[in-house]
Amino acid sequence: MHRVVITGMGCVTPIGIGVAETWESLLAGRSGIDHISSFDASKYSVRIAGEVKNFDPTAFLDRKAARRLDRFVQLAHAAAAEAIEASRLPINDATRARIGVIIGSGIGGMNTLEREHAALLERGPDRVSPFFIPMMISNMAAGHLSMHFGVEGPGATVVSACASASHAIGVAFDLVRAGQADAIITGGTEATVTPLALAGFSNMKALSTCNDTPQEACKPLDARRDGFVMAEGAGILVVESLEHAEKRGATIEAELCGVGMSSDAYHITAPCPDGAGGRRAMEACLRVAGADPEEIDYINCHAPGTPAGDESEAIAIRALFGENARVAIGSTKSMHGHLLGAAGAVELIATIRSVQAGVILPTRNLREPDPACEGLDCVMDTVRSAPIRAALSNSFGFGGQNACAMVRRV
């Protein structure tokens, strides 16, 4: 089995276009959550989201190509271009068959679906675009990236709701570890701040209704939390075998030590109350990594700010790490919102930067830790300097599909 490392990272988020800008915002505790500007949300019970601001797809693609791609693919392209450039991954006739693309997306081309459905109802079937299907389908982010960058290795799309990106990274990890690819472009992308998606999540009562104070709305692990805040964005990483990275003289960001997965087998949206599914995912991750819980200094929790979700995860962490666990926990969703199928990748990038910098990021708006967090070291709304040997990033999705990734310095 090969050791797996990360050599490039790229992201587009509500708090920054690019890793540097996103990281700067995270350190500052800056929120990207605001009133929705892309459509009129005045009639909705929820009127806030984490939108990617000032994103121009033509800065990364020619105008014609951009018009034929849904926003979720445009975001993935921008993040992938940054990650590939950062990794200096050589893609040529000698290497392309050993480089793959595995991308996660929870929903896919929601913008295109809504637009073309409106065209069907208002103007008839002849007015539906011939590009409708290839723009909408969830696998088009991976398909586009493989075609644009010319990589011919393993290619697939993972759809597991909010765990999509982390599951995609897990598939990439397994392929590289087993020697089926030298490198894989992986991560997740989502662009679902749309009228229909907002209505659906709002009517589920899953979202925060703090419309008057949007930047204070997302309160992970806090006793006052009332739901998550939907957001959009993309996170892409280049993962490759340690041997391949060292041979080509790549800069290694971190080692991807393991990815664990589990299923709750409990409910379509609610997590298992005793946290058993989340605990099993973390246990599986540590088992693959050959690590003990005592080696983990930081967990970037899934913790979206939902009453049931945050409590279940806190219970899972206590069950695995002990009632008085010394591991520091927090959630960067408090700043960038919940990126759904892209969340795991963006949060893993944030976790890697934390390990590198020796800082634990703030959990904005965390002022009154939930009673379920008793005995846990909750990092509140200020940055904490601390050496981090290894860290976990959790992603738990609707349908009870869970994933956990572990990273450490090489």
Coordinates of C-alpha atoms in Angstrom, one line a residue:
M1 CA 0.0 0.0 0.0
H2 CA 1.2 3.5 -0.9
R3 CA 1.2 6.5 1.5
V4 CA -1.0 9.2 0.1
V5 CA -0.2 12.9 0.2
I6 CA -1.8 16.2 -0.8
T7 CA 0.2 18.4 -3.2
G8 CA -2.3 21.0 -4.4
M9 CA -5.4 22.7 -3.1
G10 CA -7.9 25.1 -4.6
C11 CA -11.2 26.5 -3.5
V12 CA -14.0 29.0 -4.2
T13 CA -16.1 29.9 -1.1
P14 CA -18.4 32.6 0.3
I15 CA -15.4 34.0 2.1
G16 CA -12.9 34.0 -0.7
I17 CA -11.9 33.1 -4.2
G18 CA -8.9 31.0 -3.7
V19 CA -7.2 29.3 -0.8
A20 CA -5.2 32.3 0.4
E21 CA -8.3 34.6 0.6
T22 CA -10.4 31.9 2.2
W23 CA -7.7 31.2 4.8
E24 CA -7.3 34.9 5.6
S25 CA -11.0 35.2 6.2
L26 CA -11.1 32.1 8.4
L27 CA -8.2 33.5 10.6
A28 CA -10.1 36.8 10.9
G29 CA -13.4 35.0 11.8
R30 CA -15.0 36.7 8.9
S31 CA -18.5 35.5 7.8
G32 CA -19.6 35.1 4.2
I33 CA -23.2 34.7 5.1
D34 CA -25.6 37.6 4.1
H35 CA -28.9 38.3 2.6
I36 CA -29.5 36.5 -0.7
S37 CA -28.7 38.7 -3.7
S38 CA -29.0 36.3 -6.7
F39 CA -32.8 36.2 -6.6
D40 CA -35.7 37.8 -4.7
A41 CA -36.1 35.8 -1.5
S42 CA -38.5 38.3 0.2
K43 CA -41.4 35.8 0.3
Y44 CA -39.3 33.1 1.9
S45 CA -39.1 32.2 5.6
V46 CA -35.3 32.1 5.1
R47 CA -33.6 34.9 3.2
I48 CA -29.9 34.3 3.9
A49 CA -27.2 32.2 2.5
G50 CA -23.5 31.9 1.8
E51 CA -23.1 33.1 -1.8
V52 CA -19.8 33.2 -3.7
K53 CA -19.3 36.9 -4.4
N54 CA -17.7 38.5 -7.4
F55 CA -17.1 35.2 -9.2
D56 CA -16.6 35.7 -12.9
P57 CA -16.3 32.3 -14.7
T58 CA -14.8 34.0 -17.7
A59 CA -11.7 34.7 -15.6
F60 CA -11.1 30.9 -15.8
L61 CA -12.9 29.8 -19.0
D62 CA -13.7 31.4 -22.4
R63 CA -17.1 32.9 -22.6
K64 CA -18.6 30.2 -24.9
A65 CA -17.4 27.4 -22.6
A66 CA -18.7 29.2 -19.5
R67 CA -22.2 29.5 -21.0
R68 CA -22.4 25.8 -21.5
L69 CA -21.5 24.9 -17.9
D70 CA -23.8 25.1 -14.9
R71 CA -22.5 27.2 -12.0
F72 CA -21.5 24.1 -10.0
V73 CA -19.1 23.1 -12.8
Q74 CA -17.8 26.6 -13.2
L75 CA -16.9 26.7 -9.5
A76 CA -15.2 23.3 -9.7
H77 CA -13.2 24.4 -12.7
A78 CA -11.9 27.5 -10.9
A79 CA -10.9 25.5 -7.8
A80 CA -9.3 22.7 -9.8
A81 CA -7.3 25.2 -11.9
E82 CA -5.8 26.6 -8.6
A83 CA -5.1 23.1 -7.2
I84 CA -3.4 21.8 -10.3
E85 CA -1.3 24.9 -10.6
A86 CA -0.3 24.8 -7.0
S87 CA 0.7 21.1 -7.3
R88 CA 2.7 21.6 -10.5
L89 CA 1.2 18.3 -11.5
P90 CA 2.6 17.4 -15.0
I91 CA -0.2 16.3 -17.3
N92 CA 1.1 15.0 -20.6
D93 CA 1.0 12.0 -22.8
A94 CA 3.3 10.1 -20.5
T95 CA 1.3 10.8 -17.3
R96 CA -2.4 11.4 -18.2
A97 CA -3.5 7.7 -18.1
R98 CA -2.4 7.5 -14.4
I99 CA -4.2 10.7 -13.3
G100 CA -7.8 10.5 -12.4
V101 CA -10.8 12.8 -11.4
I102 CA -13.2 11.9 -8.6
I103 CA -15.6 14.7 -7.6
G104 CA -18.5 14.8 -5.3
S105 CA -21.7 16.9 -5.6
G106 CA -24.8 16.5 -3.6
I107 CA -27.3 17.8 -6.1
G108 CA -25.6 18.9 -9.4
G109 CA -26.9 21.5 -11.8
M110 CA -29.8 23.0 -9.8
N111 CA -29.6 26.4 -11.6
T112 CA -29.9 24.7 -15.0
L113 CA -32.7 22.5 -13.9
E114 CA -34.8 25.4 -12.6
R115 CA -34.1 27.6 -15.6
E116 CA -35.0 24.9 -18.2
H117 CA -38.1 23.8 -16.3
A118 CA -39.3 27.4 -16.4
A119 CA -38.6 27.5 -20.1
L120 CA -40.7 24.3 -20.6
L121 CA -43.7 25.6 -18.7
E122 CA -43.6 29.2 -20.1
R123 CA -42.5 28.6 -23.7
G124 CA -43.0 24.9 -24.5
P125 CA -40.8 21.9 -25.0
D126 CA -39.0 23.2 -28.1
R127 CA -37.5 25.9 -26.0
V128 CA -35.6 23.6 -23.6
S129 CA -31.9 23.8 -24.3
P130 CA -30.2 20.8 -25.9
F131 CA -27.5 21.4 -23.3
F132 CA -30.0 20.9 -20.5
I133 CA -29.1 17.3 -19.6
P134 CA -25.3 17.6 -19.9
M135 CA -25.3 20.8 -18.0
M136 CA -27.4 19.5 -15.1
I137 CA -26.2 15.9 -14.4
S138 CA -24.0 15.6 -11.3
N139 CA -21.1 13.8 -13.1
M140 CA -20.4 16.7 -15.4
A141 CA -18.0 18.4 -13.0
A142 CA -15.7 15.4 -13.1
G143 CA -16.4 14.9 -16.8
H144 CA -15.6 18.5 -17.7
L145 CA -12.4 18.5 -15.6
S146 CA -11.1 15.3 -17.2
M147 CA -11.7 16.7 -20.7
H148 CA -10.4 20.2 -20.0
F149 CA -7.2 19.1 -18.3
G150 CA -6.8 16.0 -20.4
V151 CA -6.6 13.3 -17.7
E152 CA -7.6 9.7 -18.6
G153 CA -7.2 7.8 -15.3
P154 CA -10.0 6.7 -13.0
G155 CA -13.0 9.0 -13.2
A156 CA -16.2 9.0 -11.2
T157 CA -18.7 11.1 -9.3
V158 CA -19.9 10.5 -5.7
V159 CA -23.3 11.7 -4.6
S160 CA -23.9 11.3 -0.8
A161 CA -25.5 14.6 0.2
C162 CA -23.3 16.6 2.6
A163 CA -20.7 13.8 2.7
S164 CA -20.2 13.8 -1.1
A165 CA -16.8 15.6 -1.2
S166 CA -15.4 13.6 1.7
H167 CA -16.5 10.3 0.1
A168 CA -15.0 11.4 -3.2
I169 CA -11.7 12.1 -1.4
G170 CA -12.0 8.7 0.2
V171 CA -12.4 7.0 -3.1
A172 CA -9.4 8.9 -4.5
F173 CA -7.4 7.9 -1.4
D174 CA -8.2 4.2 -1.9
L175 CA -7.3 4.3 -5.6
V176 CA -3.9 6.0 -5.0
R177 CA -3.2 3.8 -2.0
A178 CA -3.8 0.7 -4.0
G179 CA -1.6 1.8 -6.9
Q180 CA -4.5 2.2 -9.4
A181 CA -3.5 5.9 -10.0
D182 CA -0.5 8.0 -9.4
A183 CA -2.5 11.2 -8.7
I184 CA -6.2 12.1 -8.5
I185 CA -7.9 15.5 -8.7
T186 CA -10.7 15.2 -6.1
G187 CA -13.0 17.2 -3.9
G188 CA -16.5 18.6 -4.2
T189 CA -18.7 21.3 -5.7
E190 CA -22.1 22.7 -5.1
A191 CA -24.3 25.6 -6.4
T192 CA -27.7 25.3 -4.9
V193 CA -28.5 28.8 -3.6
T194 CA -31.6 28.7 -5.9
P195 CA -35.3 29.4 -5.4
L196 CA -36.4 25.8 -5.4
A197 CA -33.5 24.5 -3.2
L198 CA -34.1 27.3 -0.7
A199 CA -37.8 26.5 -0.6
G200 CA -37.2 22.8 0.0
F201 CA -34.6 23.2 2.8
S202 CA -36.7 26.0 4.4
N203 CA -39.9 23.9 4.4
M204 CA -37.9 21.1 6.0
K205 CA -37.2 23.5 8.9
A206 CA -33.5 22.7 8.5
L207 CA -32.3 26.2 8.0
S208 CA -31.6 29.1 10.4
T209 CA -34.2 31.8 10.3
C210 CA -32.0 34.5 11.8
N211 CA -32.7 36.7 8.8
D212 CA -32.1 40.0 10.6
T213 CA -28.6 39.1 11.7
P214 CA -27.2 36.9 8.9
Q215 CA -23.6 36.8 10.0
E216 CA -24.7 35.6 13.5
A217 CA -27.1 33.0 12.1
C218 CA -24.8 30.0 11.9
K219 CA -24.0 28.9 15.5
P220 CA -22.4 25.4 15.4
L221 CA -22.2 23.6 18.8
D222 CA -24.0 26.6 20.5
A223 CA -27.0 26.1 22.7
R224 CA -28.8 28.9 20.7
R225 CA -28.4 27.3 17.3
D226 CA -31.5 27.0 15.1
G227 CA -30.4 25.4 11.9
F228 CA -27.7 25.5 9.2
V229 CA -27.1 28.2 6.6
M230 CA -27.0 26.9 3.0
A231 CA -23.9 28.0 1.0
E232 CA -22.2 27.3 -2.4
G233 CA -18.7 26.8 -3.5
A234 CA -16.0 24.2 -4.4
G235 CA -12.9 22.6 -2.9
I236 CA -10.5 20.6 -5.0
L237 CA -7.3 18.8 -3.9
V238 CA -4.6 16.9 -5.8
V239 CA -3.8 13.7 -4.0
E240 CA -1.0 11.4 -5.0
S241 CA 1.3 8.7 -3.8
L242 CA 4.2 9.8 -1.6
E243 CA 6.6 8.1 -4.0
H244 CA 5.2 9.9 -7.0
A245 CA 5.3 13.3 -5.3
E246 CA 8.8 12.9 -4.0
K247 CA 10.1 11.7 -7.4
R248 CA 8.8 14.8 -9.2
G249 CA 9.9 17.1 -6.3
A250 CA 6.4 18.3 -5.4
T251 CA 5.7 20.4 -2.4
I252 CA 3.7 18.3 0.0
E253 CA 0.9 20.1 1.9
A254 CA 0.0 17.2 4.2
E255 CA -0.3 13.4 4.4
L256 CA -3.8 12.1 3.9
C257 CA -3.6 9.2 6.4
G258 CA -7.0 7.7 6.2
V259 CA -10.6 8.1 5.3
G260 CA -13.3 6.2 7.2
M261 CA -17.0 5.7 6.3
S262 CA -20.1 4.4 7.9
S263 CA -23.9 4.4 7.6
D264 CA -26.4 5.3 10.4
A265 CA -29.2 3.1 9.0
Y266 CA -31.5 5.3 11.0
H267 CA -33.4 8.1 9.3
I268 CA -33.6 10.0 5.9
T269 CA -32.4 13.3 7.5
A270 CA -31.9 13.0 11.2
P271 CA -28.6 11.5 12.6
C272 CA -28.6 8.6 15.0
P273 CA -29.2 10.3 18.4
D274 CA -26.5 8.3 20.1
G275 CA -23.9 9.3 17.5
A276 CA -23.0 5.7 16.7
G277 CA -22.7 6.3 13.0
G278 CA -20.3 9.3 13.4
R279 CA -18.3 7.4 15.9
R280 CA -17.9 4.4 13.6
A281 CA -16.7 6.7 10.7
M282 CA -14.1 8.2 13.0
E283 CA -13.0 4.8 14.3
A284 CA -12.7 3.5 10.7
C285 CA -10.6 6.5 9.7
L286 CA -8.2 6.0 12.7
R287 CA -8.0 2.2 11.9
V288 CA -7.0 2.8 8.3
A289 CA -4.5 5.4 9.4
G290 CA -3.1 3.1 12.1
A291 CA -3.6 5.9 14.6
D292 CA -5.0 6.2 18.2
P293 CA -7.5 8.9 19.3
E294 CA -4.8 10.4 21.6
E295 CA -2.8 11.4 18.4
I296 CA -5.6 13.8 17.3
D297 CA -5.3 17.4 18.5
Y298 CA -8.1 19.0 16.4
I299 CA -11.4 18.0 14.8
N300 CA -13.1 20.3 12.3
C301 CA -16.6 19.0 13.0
H302 CA -19.4 18.5 10.6
A303 CA -21.5 20.6 13.1
P304 CA -23.7 22.5 10.7
G305 CA -25.7 24.3 13.5
T306 CA -28.7 22.0 13.6
P307 CA -30.0 21.0 17.0
A308 CA -29.9 17.2 16.4
G309 CA -26.8 17.1 14.2
D310 CA -24.5 18.9 16.5
E311 CA -25.6 17.1 19.5
S312 CA -25.2 13.7 17.9
E313 CA -21.6 14.5 16.8
A314 CA -20.6 15.8 20.2
I315 CA -21.9 12.5 21.7
A316 CA -19.9 10.6 19.1
I317 CA -16.7 12.4 19.9
R318 CA -17.1 11.9 23.6
A319 CA -17.8 8.2 23.1
L320 CA -14.6 7.8 21.1
F321 CA -12.2 10.2 22.8
G322 CA -13.5 10.0 26.3
E323 CA -15.8 12.1 28.5
N324 CA -13.0 14.6 29.2
A325 CA -11.4 14.5 25.8
R326 CA -8.5 16.9 25.3
V327 CA -9.1 17.1 21.5
A328 CA -10.1 20.6 20.4
I329 CA -13.2 20.8 18.3
G330 CA -14.9 23.5 16.2
S331 CA -16.7 24.1 12.9
T332 CA -15.6 26.4 10.1
K333 CA -19.2 26.3 8.8
S334 CA -19.8 29.1 11.2
M335 CA -18.0 31.4 8.7
H336 CA -18.5 29.9 5.2
G337 CA -21.9 28.2 5.8
H338 CA -22.8 24.7 4.8
L339 CA -21.5 24.0 1.3
L340 CA -23.4 20.7 1.1
G341 CA -21.7 18.4 -1.4
A342 CA -18.6 20.6 -1.4
A343 CA -18.3 21.0 2.4
G344 CA -15.9 18.1 3.1
A345 CA -13.3 19.3 0.6
V346 CA -13.3 23.0 1.7
E347 CA -13.2 22.0 5.4
L348 CA -10.4 19.6 4.8
I349 CA -8.4 22.4 3.1
A350 CA -9.1 24.6 6.1
T351 CA -8.0 21.7 8.4
I352 CA -4.7 21.2 6.5
R353 CA -3.9 24.9 6.7
S354 CA -4.6 24.7 10.5
V355 CA -2.2 21.8 10.9
Q356 CA 0.5 23.7 8.9
A357 CA 0.1 27.0 10.8
G358 CA -0.4 25.5 14.2
V359 CA -3.6 27.4 14.8
I360 CA -7.1 26.2 15.6
L361 CA -9.7 28.2 13.8
P362 CA -12.5 30.1 15.6
T363 CA -16.1 28.8 15.6
R364 CA -17.8 32.1 15.0
N365 CA -20.9 32.7 17.2
L366 CA -20.0 29.9 19.6
R367 CA -20.6 31.5 23.0
E368 CA -22.7 29.1 24.9
P369 CA -21.6 25.5 24.2
D370 CA -24.5 23.0 24.1
P371 CA -24.7 20.8 27.2
A372 CA -23.9 17.8 24.9
C373 CA -20.4 19.4 24.6
E374 CA -19.7 19.1 28.3
G375 CA -16.2 17.8 28.8
L376 CA -15.1 18.7 25.2
D377 CA -12.7 21.4 24.4
C378 CA -14.8 23.7 22.3
V379 CA -12.8 26.4 20.5
M380 CA -15.0 29.5 20.6
D381 CA -14.9 32.7 18.5
T382 CA -11.2 33.4 18.7
V383 CA -8.1 31.9 17.0
R384 CA -6.1 29.6 19.3
S385 CA -2.4 28.9 18.7
A386 CA -1.6 25.3 19.3
P387 CA 0.7 22.6 17.8
I388 CA -1.4 20.1 15.8
R389 CA 0.1 16.7 15.2
A390 CA -2.9 15.3 13.4
A391 CA -6.5 16.4 12.7
L392 CA -9.8 15.0 11.6
S393 CA -12.5 16.5 9.3
N394 CA -16.0 15.1 9.6
S395 CA -18.8 15.1 7.1
F396 CA -22.2 13.6 7.8
G397 CA -24.9 13.5 5.1
F398 CA -28.7 13.0 4.8
G399 CA -29.5 9.3 4.5
G400 CA -27.1 8.7 7.4
Q401 CA -23.9 8.5 5.2
N402 CA -20.8 9.5 7.1
A403 CA -17.2 10.1 6.3
C404 CA -14.1 11.2 8.3
A405 CA -10.7 12.2 6.9
M406 CA -7.4 12.4 8.8
V407 CA -4.4 14.5 7.9
R408 CA -1.0 15.2 9.5
R409 CA 2.3 16.8 8.5
V410 CA 4.7 14.8 6.5

